[in-house]
mmCIF file of C-alpha atoms and ligand atoms in Angstrom:
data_model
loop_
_atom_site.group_PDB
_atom_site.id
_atom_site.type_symbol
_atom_site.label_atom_id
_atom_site.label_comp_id
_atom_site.label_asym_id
_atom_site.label_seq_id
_atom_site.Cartn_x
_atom_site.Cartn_y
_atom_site.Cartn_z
ATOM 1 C CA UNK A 11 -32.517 140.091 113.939
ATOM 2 C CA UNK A 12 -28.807 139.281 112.816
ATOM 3 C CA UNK A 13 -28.728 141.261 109.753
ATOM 4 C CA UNK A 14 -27.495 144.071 109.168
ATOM 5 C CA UNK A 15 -27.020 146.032 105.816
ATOM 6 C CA UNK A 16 -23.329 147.435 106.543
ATOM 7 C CA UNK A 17 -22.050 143.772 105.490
ATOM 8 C CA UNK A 18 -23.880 144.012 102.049
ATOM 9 C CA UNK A 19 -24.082 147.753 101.050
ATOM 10 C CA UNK A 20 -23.034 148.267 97.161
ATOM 11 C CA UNK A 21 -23.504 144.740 96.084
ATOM 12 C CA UNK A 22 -25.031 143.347 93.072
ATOM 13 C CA UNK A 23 -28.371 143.461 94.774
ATOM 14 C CA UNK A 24 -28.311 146.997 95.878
ATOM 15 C CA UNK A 25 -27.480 148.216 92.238
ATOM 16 C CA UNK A 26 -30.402 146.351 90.553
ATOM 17 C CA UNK A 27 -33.231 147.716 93.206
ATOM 18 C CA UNK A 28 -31.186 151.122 93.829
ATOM 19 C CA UNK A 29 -31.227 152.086 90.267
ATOM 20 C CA UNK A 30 -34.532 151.098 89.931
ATOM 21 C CA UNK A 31 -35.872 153.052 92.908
ATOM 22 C CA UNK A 32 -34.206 156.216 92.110
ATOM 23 C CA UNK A 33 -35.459 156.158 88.796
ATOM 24 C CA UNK A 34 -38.821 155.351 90.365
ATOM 25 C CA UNK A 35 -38.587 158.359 92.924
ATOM 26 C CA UNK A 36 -37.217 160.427 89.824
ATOM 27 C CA UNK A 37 -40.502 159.524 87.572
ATOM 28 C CA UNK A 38 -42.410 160.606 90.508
ATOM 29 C CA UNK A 39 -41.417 163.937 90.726
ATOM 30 C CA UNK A 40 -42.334 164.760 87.551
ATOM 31 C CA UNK A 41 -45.426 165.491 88.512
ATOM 32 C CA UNK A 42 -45.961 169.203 90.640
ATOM 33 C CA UNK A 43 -48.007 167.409 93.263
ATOM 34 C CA UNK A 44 -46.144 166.164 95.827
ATOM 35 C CA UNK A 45 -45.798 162.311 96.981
ATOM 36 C CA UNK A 46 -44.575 160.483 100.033
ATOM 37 C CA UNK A 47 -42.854 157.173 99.816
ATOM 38 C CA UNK A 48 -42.522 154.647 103.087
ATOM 39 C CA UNK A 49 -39.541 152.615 103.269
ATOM 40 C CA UNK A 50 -40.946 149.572 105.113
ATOM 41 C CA UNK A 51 -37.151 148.163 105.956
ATOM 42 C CA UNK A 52 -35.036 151.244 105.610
ATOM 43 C CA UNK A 53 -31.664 150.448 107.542
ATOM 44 C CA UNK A 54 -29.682 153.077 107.794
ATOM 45 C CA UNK A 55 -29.676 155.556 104.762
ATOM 46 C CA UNK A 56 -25.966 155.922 104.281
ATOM 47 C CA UNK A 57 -22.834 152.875 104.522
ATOM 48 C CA UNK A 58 -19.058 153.626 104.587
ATOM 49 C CA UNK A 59 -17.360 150.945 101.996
ATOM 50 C CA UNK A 60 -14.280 151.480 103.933
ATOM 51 C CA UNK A 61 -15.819 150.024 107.041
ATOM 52 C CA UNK A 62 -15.016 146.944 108.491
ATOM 53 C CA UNK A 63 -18.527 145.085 107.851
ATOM 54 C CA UNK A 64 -18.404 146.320 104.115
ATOM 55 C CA UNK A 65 -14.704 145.113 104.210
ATOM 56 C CA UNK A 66 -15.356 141.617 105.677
ATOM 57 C CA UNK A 67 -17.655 140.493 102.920
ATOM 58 C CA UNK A 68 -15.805 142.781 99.942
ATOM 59 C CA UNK A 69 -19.778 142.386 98.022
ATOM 60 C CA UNK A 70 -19.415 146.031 97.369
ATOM 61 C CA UNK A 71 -16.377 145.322 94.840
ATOM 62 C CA UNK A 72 -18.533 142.830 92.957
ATOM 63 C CA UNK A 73 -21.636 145.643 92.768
ATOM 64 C CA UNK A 74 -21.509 149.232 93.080
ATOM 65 C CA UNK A 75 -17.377 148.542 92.323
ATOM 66 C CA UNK A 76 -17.658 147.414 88.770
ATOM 67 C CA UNK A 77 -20.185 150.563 87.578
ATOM 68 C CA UNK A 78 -17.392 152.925 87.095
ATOM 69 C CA UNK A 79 -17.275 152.193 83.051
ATOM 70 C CA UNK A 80 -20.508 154.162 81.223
ATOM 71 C CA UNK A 81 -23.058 152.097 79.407
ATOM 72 C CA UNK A 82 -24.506 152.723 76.271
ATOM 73 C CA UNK A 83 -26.670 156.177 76.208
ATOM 74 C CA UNK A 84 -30.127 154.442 77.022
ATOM 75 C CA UNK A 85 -28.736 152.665 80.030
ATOM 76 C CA UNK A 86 -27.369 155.407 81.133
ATOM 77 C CA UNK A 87 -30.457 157.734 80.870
ATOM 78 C CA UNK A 88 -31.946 155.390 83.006
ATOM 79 C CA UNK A 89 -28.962 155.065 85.632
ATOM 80 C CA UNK A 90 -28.446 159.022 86.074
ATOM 81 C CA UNK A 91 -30.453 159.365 89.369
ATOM 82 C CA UNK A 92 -28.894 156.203 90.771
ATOM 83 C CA UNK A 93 -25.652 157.936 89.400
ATOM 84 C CA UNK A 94 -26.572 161.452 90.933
ATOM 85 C CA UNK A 95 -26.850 160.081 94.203
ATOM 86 C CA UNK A 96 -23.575 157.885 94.797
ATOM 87 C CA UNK A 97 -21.414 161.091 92.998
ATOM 88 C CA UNK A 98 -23.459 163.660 95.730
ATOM 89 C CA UNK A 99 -22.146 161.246 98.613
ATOM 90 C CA UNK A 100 -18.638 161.071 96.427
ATOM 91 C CA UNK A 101 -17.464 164.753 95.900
ATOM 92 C CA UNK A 102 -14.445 164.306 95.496
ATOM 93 C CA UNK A 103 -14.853 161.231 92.568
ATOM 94 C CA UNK A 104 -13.768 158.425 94.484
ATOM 95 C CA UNK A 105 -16.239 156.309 95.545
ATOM 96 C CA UNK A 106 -16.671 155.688 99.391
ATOM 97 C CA UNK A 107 -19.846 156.423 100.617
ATOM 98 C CA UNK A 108 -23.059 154.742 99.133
ATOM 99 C CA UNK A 109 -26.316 155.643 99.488
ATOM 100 C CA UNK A 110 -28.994 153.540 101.453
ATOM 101 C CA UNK A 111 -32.837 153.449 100.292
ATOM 102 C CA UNK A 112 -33.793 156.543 102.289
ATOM 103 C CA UNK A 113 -30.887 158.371 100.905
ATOM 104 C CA UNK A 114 -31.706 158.019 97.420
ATOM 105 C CA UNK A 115 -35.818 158.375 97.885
ATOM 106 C CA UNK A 116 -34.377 161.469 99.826
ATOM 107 C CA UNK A 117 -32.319 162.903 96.845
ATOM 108 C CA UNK A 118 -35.402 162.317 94.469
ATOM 109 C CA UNK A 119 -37.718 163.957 96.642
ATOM 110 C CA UNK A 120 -38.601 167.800 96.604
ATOM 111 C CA UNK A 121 -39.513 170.370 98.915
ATOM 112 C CA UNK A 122 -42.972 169.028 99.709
ATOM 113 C CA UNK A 123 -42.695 165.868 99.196
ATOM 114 C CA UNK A 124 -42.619 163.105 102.590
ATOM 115 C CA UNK A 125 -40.663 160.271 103.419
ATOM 116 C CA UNK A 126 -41.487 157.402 106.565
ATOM 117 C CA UNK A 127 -38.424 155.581 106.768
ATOM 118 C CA UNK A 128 -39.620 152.445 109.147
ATOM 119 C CA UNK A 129 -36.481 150.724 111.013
ATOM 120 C CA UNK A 130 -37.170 147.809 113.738
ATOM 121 C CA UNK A 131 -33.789 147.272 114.741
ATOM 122 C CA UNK A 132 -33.377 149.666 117.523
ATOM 123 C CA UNK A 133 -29.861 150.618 117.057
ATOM 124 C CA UNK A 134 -30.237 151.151 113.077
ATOM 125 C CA UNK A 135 -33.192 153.079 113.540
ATOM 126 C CA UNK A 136 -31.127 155.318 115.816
ATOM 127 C CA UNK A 137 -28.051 155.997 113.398
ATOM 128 C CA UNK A 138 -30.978 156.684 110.889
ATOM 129 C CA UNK A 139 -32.252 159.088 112.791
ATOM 130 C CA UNK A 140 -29.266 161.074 113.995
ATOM 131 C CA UNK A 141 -27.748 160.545 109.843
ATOM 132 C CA UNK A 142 -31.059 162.813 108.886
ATOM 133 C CA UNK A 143 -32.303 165.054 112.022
ATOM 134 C CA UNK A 144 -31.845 167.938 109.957
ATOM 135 C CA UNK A 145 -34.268 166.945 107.245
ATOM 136 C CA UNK A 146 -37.842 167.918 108.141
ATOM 137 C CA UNK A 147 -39.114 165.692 104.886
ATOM 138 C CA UNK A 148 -38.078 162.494 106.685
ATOM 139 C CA UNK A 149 -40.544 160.766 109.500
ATOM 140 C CA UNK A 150 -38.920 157.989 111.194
ATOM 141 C CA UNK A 151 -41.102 154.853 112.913
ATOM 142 C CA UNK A 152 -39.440 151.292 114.518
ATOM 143 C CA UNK A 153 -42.820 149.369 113.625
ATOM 144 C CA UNK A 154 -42.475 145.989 112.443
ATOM 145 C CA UNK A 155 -42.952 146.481 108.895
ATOM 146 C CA UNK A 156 -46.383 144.496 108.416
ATOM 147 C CA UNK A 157 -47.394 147.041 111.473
ATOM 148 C CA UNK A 158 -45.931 150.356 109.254
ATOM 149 C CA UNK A 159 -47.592 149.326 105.930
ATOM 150 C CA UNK A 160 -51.365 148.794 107.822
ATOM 151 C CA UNK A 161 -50.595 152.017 109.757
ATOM 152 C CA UNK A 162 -49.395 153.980 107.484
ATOM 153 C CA UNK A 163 -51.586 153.204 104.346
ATOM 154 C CA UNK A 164 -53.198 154.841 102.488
ATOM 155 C CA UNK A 165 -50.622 157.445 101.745
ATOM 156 C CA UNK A 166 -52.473 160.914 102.216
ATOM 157 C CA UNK A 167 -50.892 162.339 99.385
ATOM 158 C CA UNK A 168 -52.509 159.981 97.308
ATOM 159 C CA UNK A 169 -49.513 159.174 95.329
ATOM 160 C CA UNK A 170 -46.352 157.633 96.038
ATOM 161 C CA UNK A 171 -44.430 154.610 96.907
ATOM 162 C CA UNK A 172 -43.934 152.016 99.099
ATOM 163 C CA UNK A 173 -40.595 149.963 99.478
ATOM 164 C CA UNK A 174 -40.890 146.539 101.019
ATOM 165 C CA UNK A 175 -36.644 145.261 101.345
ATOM 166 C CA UNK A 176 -36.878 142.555 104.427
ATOM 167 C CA UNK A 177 -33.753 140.591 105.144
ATOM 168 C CA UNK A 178 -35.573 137.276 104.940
ATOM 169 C CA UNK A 179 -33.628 135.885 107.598
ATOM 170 C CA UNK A 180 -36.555 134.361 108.879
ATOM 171 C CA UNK A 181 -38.625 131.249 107.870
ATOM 172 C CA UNK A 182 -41.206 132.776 106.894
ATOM 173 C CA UNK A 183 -40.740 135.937 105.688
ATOM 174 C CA UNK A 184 -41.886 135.186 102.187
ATOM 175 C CA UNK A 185 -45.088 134.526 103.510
ATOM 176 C CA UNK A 186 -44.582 137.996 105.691
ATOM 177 C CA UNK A 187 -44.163 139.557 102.290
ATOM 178 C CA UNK A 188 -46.768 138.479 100.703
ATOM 179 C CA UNK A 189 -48.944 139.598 103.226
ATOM 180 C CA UNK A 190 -47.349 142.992 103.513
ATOM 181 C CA UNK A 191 -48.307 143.427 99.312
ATOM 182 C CA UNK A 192 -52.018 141.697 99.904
ATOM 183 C CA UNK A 193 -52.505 144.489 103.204
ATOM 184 C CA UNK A 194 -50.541 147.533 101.246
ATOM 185 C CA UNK A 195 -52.442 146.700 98.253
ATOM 186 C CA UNK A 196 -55.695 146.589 99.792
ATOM 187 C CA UNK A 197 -55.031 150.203 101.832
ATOM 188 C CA UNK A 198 -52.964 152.403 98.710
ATOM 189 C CA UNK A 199 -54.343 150.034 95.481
ATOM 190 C CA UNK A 200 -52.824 153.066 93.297
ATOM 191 C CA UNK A 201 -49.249 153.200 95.101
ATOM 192 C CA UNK A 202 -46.456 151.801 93.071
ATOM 193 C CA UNK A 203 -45.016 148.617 95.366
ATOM 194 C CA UNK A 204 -40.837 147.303 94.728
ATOM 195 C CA UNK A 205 -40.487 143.885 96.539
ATOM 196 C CA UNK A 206 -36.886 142.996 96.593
ATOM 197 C CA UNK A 207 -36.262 139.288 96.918
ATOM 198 C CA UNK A 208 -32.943 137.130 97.058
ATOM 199 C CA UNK A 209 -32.179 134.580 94.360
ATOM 200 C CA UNK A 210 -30.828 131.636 96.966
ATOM 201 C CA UNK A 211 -32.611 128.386 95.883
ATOM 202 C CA UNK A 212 -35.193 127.982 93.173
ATOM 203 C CA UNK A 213 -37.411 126.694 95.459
ATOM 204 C CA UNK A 214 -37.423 129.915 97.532
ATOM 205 C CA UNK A 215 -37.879 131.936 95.060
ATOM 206 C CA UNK A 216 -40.916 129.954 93.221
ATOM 207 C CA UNK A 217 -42.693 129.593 97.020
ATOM 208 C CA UNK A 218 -42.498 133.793 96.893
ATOM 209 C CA UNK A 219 -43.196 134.269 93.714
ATOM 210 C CA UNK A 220 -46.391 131.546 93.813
ATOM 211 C CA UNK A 221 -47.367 133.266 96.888
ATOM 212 C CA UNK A 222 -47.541 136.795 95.149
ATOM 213 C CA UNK A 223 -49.552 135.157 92.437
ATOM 214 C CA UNK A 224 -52.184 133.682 94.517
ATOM 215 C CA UNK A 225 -53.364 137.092 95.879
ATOM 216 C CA UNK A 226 -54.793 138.025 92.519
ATOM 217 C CA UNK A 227 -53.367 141.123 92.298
ATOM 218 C CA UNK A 228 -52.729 142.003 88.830
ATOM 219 C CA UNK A 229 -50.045 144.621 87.155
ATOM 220 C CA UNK A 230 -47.139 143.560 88.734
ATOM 221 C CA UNK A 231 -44.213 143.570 86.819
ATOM 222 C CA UNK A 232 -40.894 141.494 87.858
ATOM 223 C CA UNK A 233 -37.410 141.845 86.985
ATOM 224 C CA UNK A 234 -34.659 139.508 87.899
ATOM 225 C CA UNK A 235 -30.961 139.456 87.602
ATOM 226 C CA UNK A 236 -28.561 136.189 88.573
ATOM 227 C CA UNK A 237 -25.229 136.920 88.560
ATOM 228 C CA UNK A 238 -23.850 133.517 88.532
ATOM 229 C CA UNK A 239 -25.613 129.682 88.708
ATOM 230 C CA UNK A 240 -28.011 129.136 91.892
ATOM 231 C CA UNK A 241 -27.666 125.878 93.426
ATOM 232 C CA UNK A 242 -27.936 125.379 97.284
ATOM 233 C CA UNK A 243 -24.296 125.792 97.844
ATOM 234 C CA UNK A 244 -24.446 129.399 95.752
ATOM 235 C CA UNK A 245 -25.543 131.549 98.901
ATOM 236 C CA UNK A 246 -26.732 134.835 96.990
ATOM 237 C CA UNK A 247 -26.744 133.962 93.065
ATOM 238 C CA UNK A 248 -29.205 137.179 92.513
ATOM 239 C CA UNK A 249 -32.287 139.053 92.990
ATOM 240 C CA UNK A 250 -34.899 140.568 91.845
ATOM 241 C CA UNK A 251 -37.580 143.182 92.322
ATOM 242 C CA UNK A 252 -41.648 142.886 92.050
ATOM 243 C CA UNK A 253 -43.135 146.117 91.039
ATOM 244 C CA UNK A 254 -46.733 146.782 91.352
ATOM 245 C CA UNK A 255 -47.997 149.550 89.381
ATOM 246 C CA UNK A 256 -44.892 150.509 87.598
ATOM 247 C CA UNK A 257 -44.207 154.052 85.468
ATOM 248 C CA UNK A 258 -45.014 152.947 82.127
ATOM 249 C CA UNK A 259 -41.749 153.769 81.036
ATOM 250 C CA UNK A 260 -40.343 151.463 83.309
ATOM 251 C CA UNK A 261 -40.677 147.847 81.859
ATOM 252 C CA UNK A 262 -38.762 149.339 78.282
ATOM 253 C CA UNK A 263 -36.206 150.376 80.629
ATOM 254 C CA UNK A 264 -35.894 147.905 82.479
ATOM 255 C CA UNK A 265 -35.329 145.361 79.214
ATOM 256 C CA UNK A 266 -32.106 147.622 78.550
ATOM 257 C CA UNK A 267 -31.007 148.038 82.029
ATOM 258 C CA UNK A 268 -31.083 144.166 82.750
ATOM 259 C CA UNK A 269 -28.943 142.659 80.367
ATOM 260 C CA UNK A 270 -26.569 145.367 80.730
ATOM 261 C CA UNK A 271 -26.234 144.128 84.092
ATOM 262 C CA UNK A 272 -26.323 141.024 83.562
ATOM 263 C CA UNK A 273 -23.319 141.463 80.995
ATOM 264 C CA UNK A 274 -21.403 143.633 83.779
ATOM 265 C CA UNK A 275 -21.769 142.406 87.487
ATOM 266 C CA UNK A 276 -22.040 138.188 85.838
ATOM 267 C CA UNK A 277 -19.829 136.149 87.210
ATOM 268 C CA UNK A 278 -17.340 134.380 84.224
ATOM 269 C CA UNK A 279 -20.412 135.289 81.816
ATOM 270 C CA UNK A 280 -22.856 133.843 84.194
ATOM 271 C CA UNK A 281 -25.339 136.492 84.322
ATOM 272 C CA UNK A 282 -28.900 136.087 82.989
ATOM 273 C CA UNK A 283 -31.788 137.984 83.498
ATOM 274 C CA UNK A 284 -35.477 138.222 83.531
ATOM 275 C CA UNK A 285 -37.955 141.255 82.970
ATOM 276 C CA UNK A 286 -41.539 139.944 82.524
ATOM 277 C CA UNK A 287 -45.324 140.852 84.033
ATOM 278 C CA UNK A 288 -45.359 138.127 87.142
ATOM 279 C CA UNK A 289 -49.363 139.137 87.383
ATOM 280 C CA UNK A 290 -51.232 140.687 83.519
ATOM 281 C CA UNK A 291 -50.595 143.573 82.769
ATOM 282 C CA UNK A 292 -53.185 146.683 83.263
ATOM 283 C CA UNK A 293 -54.512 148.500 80.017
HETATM 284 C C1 SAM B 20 -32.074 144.723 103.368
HETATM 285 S S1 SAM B 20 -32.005 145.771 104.733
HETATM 286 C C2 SAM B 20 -32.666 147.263 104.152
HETATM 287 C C3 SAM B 20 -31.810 148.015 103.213
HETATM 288 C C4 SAM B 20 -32.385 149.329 102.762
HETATM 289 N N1 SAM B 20 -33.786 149.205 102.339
HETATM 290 C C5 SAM B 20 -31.580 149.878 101.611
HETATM 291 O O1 SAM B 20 -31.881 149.551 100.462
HETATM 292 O O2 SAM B 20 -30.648 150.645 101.861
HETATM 293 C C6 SAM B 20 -33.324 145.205 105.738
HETATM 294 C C7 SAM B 20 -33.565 146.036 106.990
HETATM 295 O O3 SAM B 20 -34.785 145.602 107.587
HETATM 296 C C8 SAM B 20 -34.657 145.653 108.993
HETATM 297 N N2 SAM B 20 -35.680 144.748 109.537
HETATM 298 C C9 SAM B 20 -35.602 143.425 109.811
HETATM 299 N N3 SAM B 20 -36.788 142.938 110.200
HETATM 300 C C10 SAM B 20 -37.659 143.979 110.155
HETATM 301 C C11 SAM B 20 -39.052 144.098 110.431
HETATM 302 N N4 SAM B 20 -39.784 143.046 110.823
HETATM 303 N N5 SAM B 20 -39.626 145.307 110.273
HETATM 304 C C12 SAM B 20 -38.902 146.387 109.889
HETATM 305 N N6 SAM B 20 -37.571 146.334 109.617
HETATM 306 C C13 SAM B 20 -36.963 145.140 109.746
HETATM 307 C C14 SAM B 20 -33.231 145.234 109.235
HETATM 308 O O4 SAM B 20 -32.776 145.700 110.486
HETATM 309 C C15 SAM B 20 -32.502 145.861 108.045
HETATM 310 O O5 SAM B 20 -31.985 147.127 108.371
#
């Protein structure tokens, strides 16, 4: 386990499935009954853009560093949770601090609401921890995520969400993925699931998405954004996100969020985007 999230925290990546996940967790606390989320691959909740790992790789600049400028009103309505949290880690306006997965669920989440943020790496888990002792709504677990999602599924609150964000470092962790969403599935069939996968070669990104396919699970939504051409030599062109059961306010949003990304973080008017139902749509 080489990666770690420090290097990439605020990147082009992070803003697509961020923004998306607080506006999930927002939609979800609409409702007065309270939810639970796990965050199958949580890191560590909270990344200093001044540190050295953020400063090696500079991705931040190209991400998080380029959403200063407001979009149009319906983008925006969509981005104010995302927003919310980055300016609560910000006080005083300029941007430093961003917020990890477990931060922004966090932010979203009330009183009674429950988070299981699941960390393997021993030493992220462990600034995890100590980053939210104080908050009794957080549980935190060092499964291996395949482990978390069959232990911790079904969700006893009956509603919620489940985050699956691997670093796919390893051969075959698309496979690993697709078995986490066939398992979760099977356990929580009315939890809302966000896959986030890298855009790196077509190839691995067809093997994923044929592998999600072939489990027959329907209603799963995708949305993809490339910020430049992907070709073997392009190392992270883009990503996307699989979301099973989404609001059903998401998929409008999500056709006004994406090209406004796509416009903003492209690279010399590279960007292109994708929002379309990877498996039918239900109802
Ligand atoms: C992309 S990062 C997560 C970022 C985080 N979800 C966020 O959005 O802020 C992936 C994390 O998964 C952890 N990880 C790697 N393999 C894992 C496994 N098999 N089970 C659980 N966590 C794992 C890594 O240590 C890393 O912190």
């Amino acid at each position: 386990m080489n990666y770690r999230h420090a290097f990439h925290a605020g990147n082009h990546a992070d803003v697509l499935k961020h923004a998306v996940l607080a506006r999930v967790v927002e939609y979800l606390a609409l409702k007065d009954k309270p939810f639970a989320a796990l965050d199958a691959h949580a890191g560590i909740g909270a990344y200093d853009l001044q540190s050295v790992e953020a400063g090696k790789t500079g991705e931040w600049q190209t991400g998080i560093g380029l959403m200063a400028e407001p979009f149009d009103p319906a983008v925006e309505a969509m981005l104010a949770a995302y927003r919310k949290a980055v300016a609560a880690m910000n006080p005083s306006g300029a941007l430093r601090y961003y917020p990890g997965s477990p931060e922004l669920i966090l932010q979203g989440m009330r009183g009674g609401d429950r988070l299981i943020a699941n960390e393997l790496h021993p030493s992220d888990a462990a600034t995890l921890e100590e980053n939210y002792r104080s908050d009794r709504r957080l549980e935190v677990t060092t499964l291996d995520a395949l482990q978390a999602v069959k232990s911790q599924l079904p969700l006893r609150e009956k509603r919620g969400l489940v985050l699956i964000d691997p670093p796919y470092e390893e051969r075959d962790e698309a496979e690993k993925v697709v078995q986490m969403l066939a398992q979760g599935q099977r356990r929580f069939a009315g939890g809302i699931f966000i896959i986030w996968y890298p855009v790196t070669t077509e190839a691995f990104v067809d093997r994923l998405l044929d592998g999600i396919h072939a489990t027959g699970i329907g209603n799963i939504l995708k949305a993809e954004l490339r910020v430049k051409n992907t070709h073997e030599a392009s190392g992270l062109s883009g990503s996307g996100l699989l979301i099973l059961n989404p609001p059903f306010v998401l998929e409008d949003e999500l056709r006004a969020l994406l090209p406004a990304l796509a416009i903003r973080l492209g690279v010399a008017g590279l960007g292109r985007q994708d929002v379309s139902w990877l498996t039918p749509k239900k109802g």
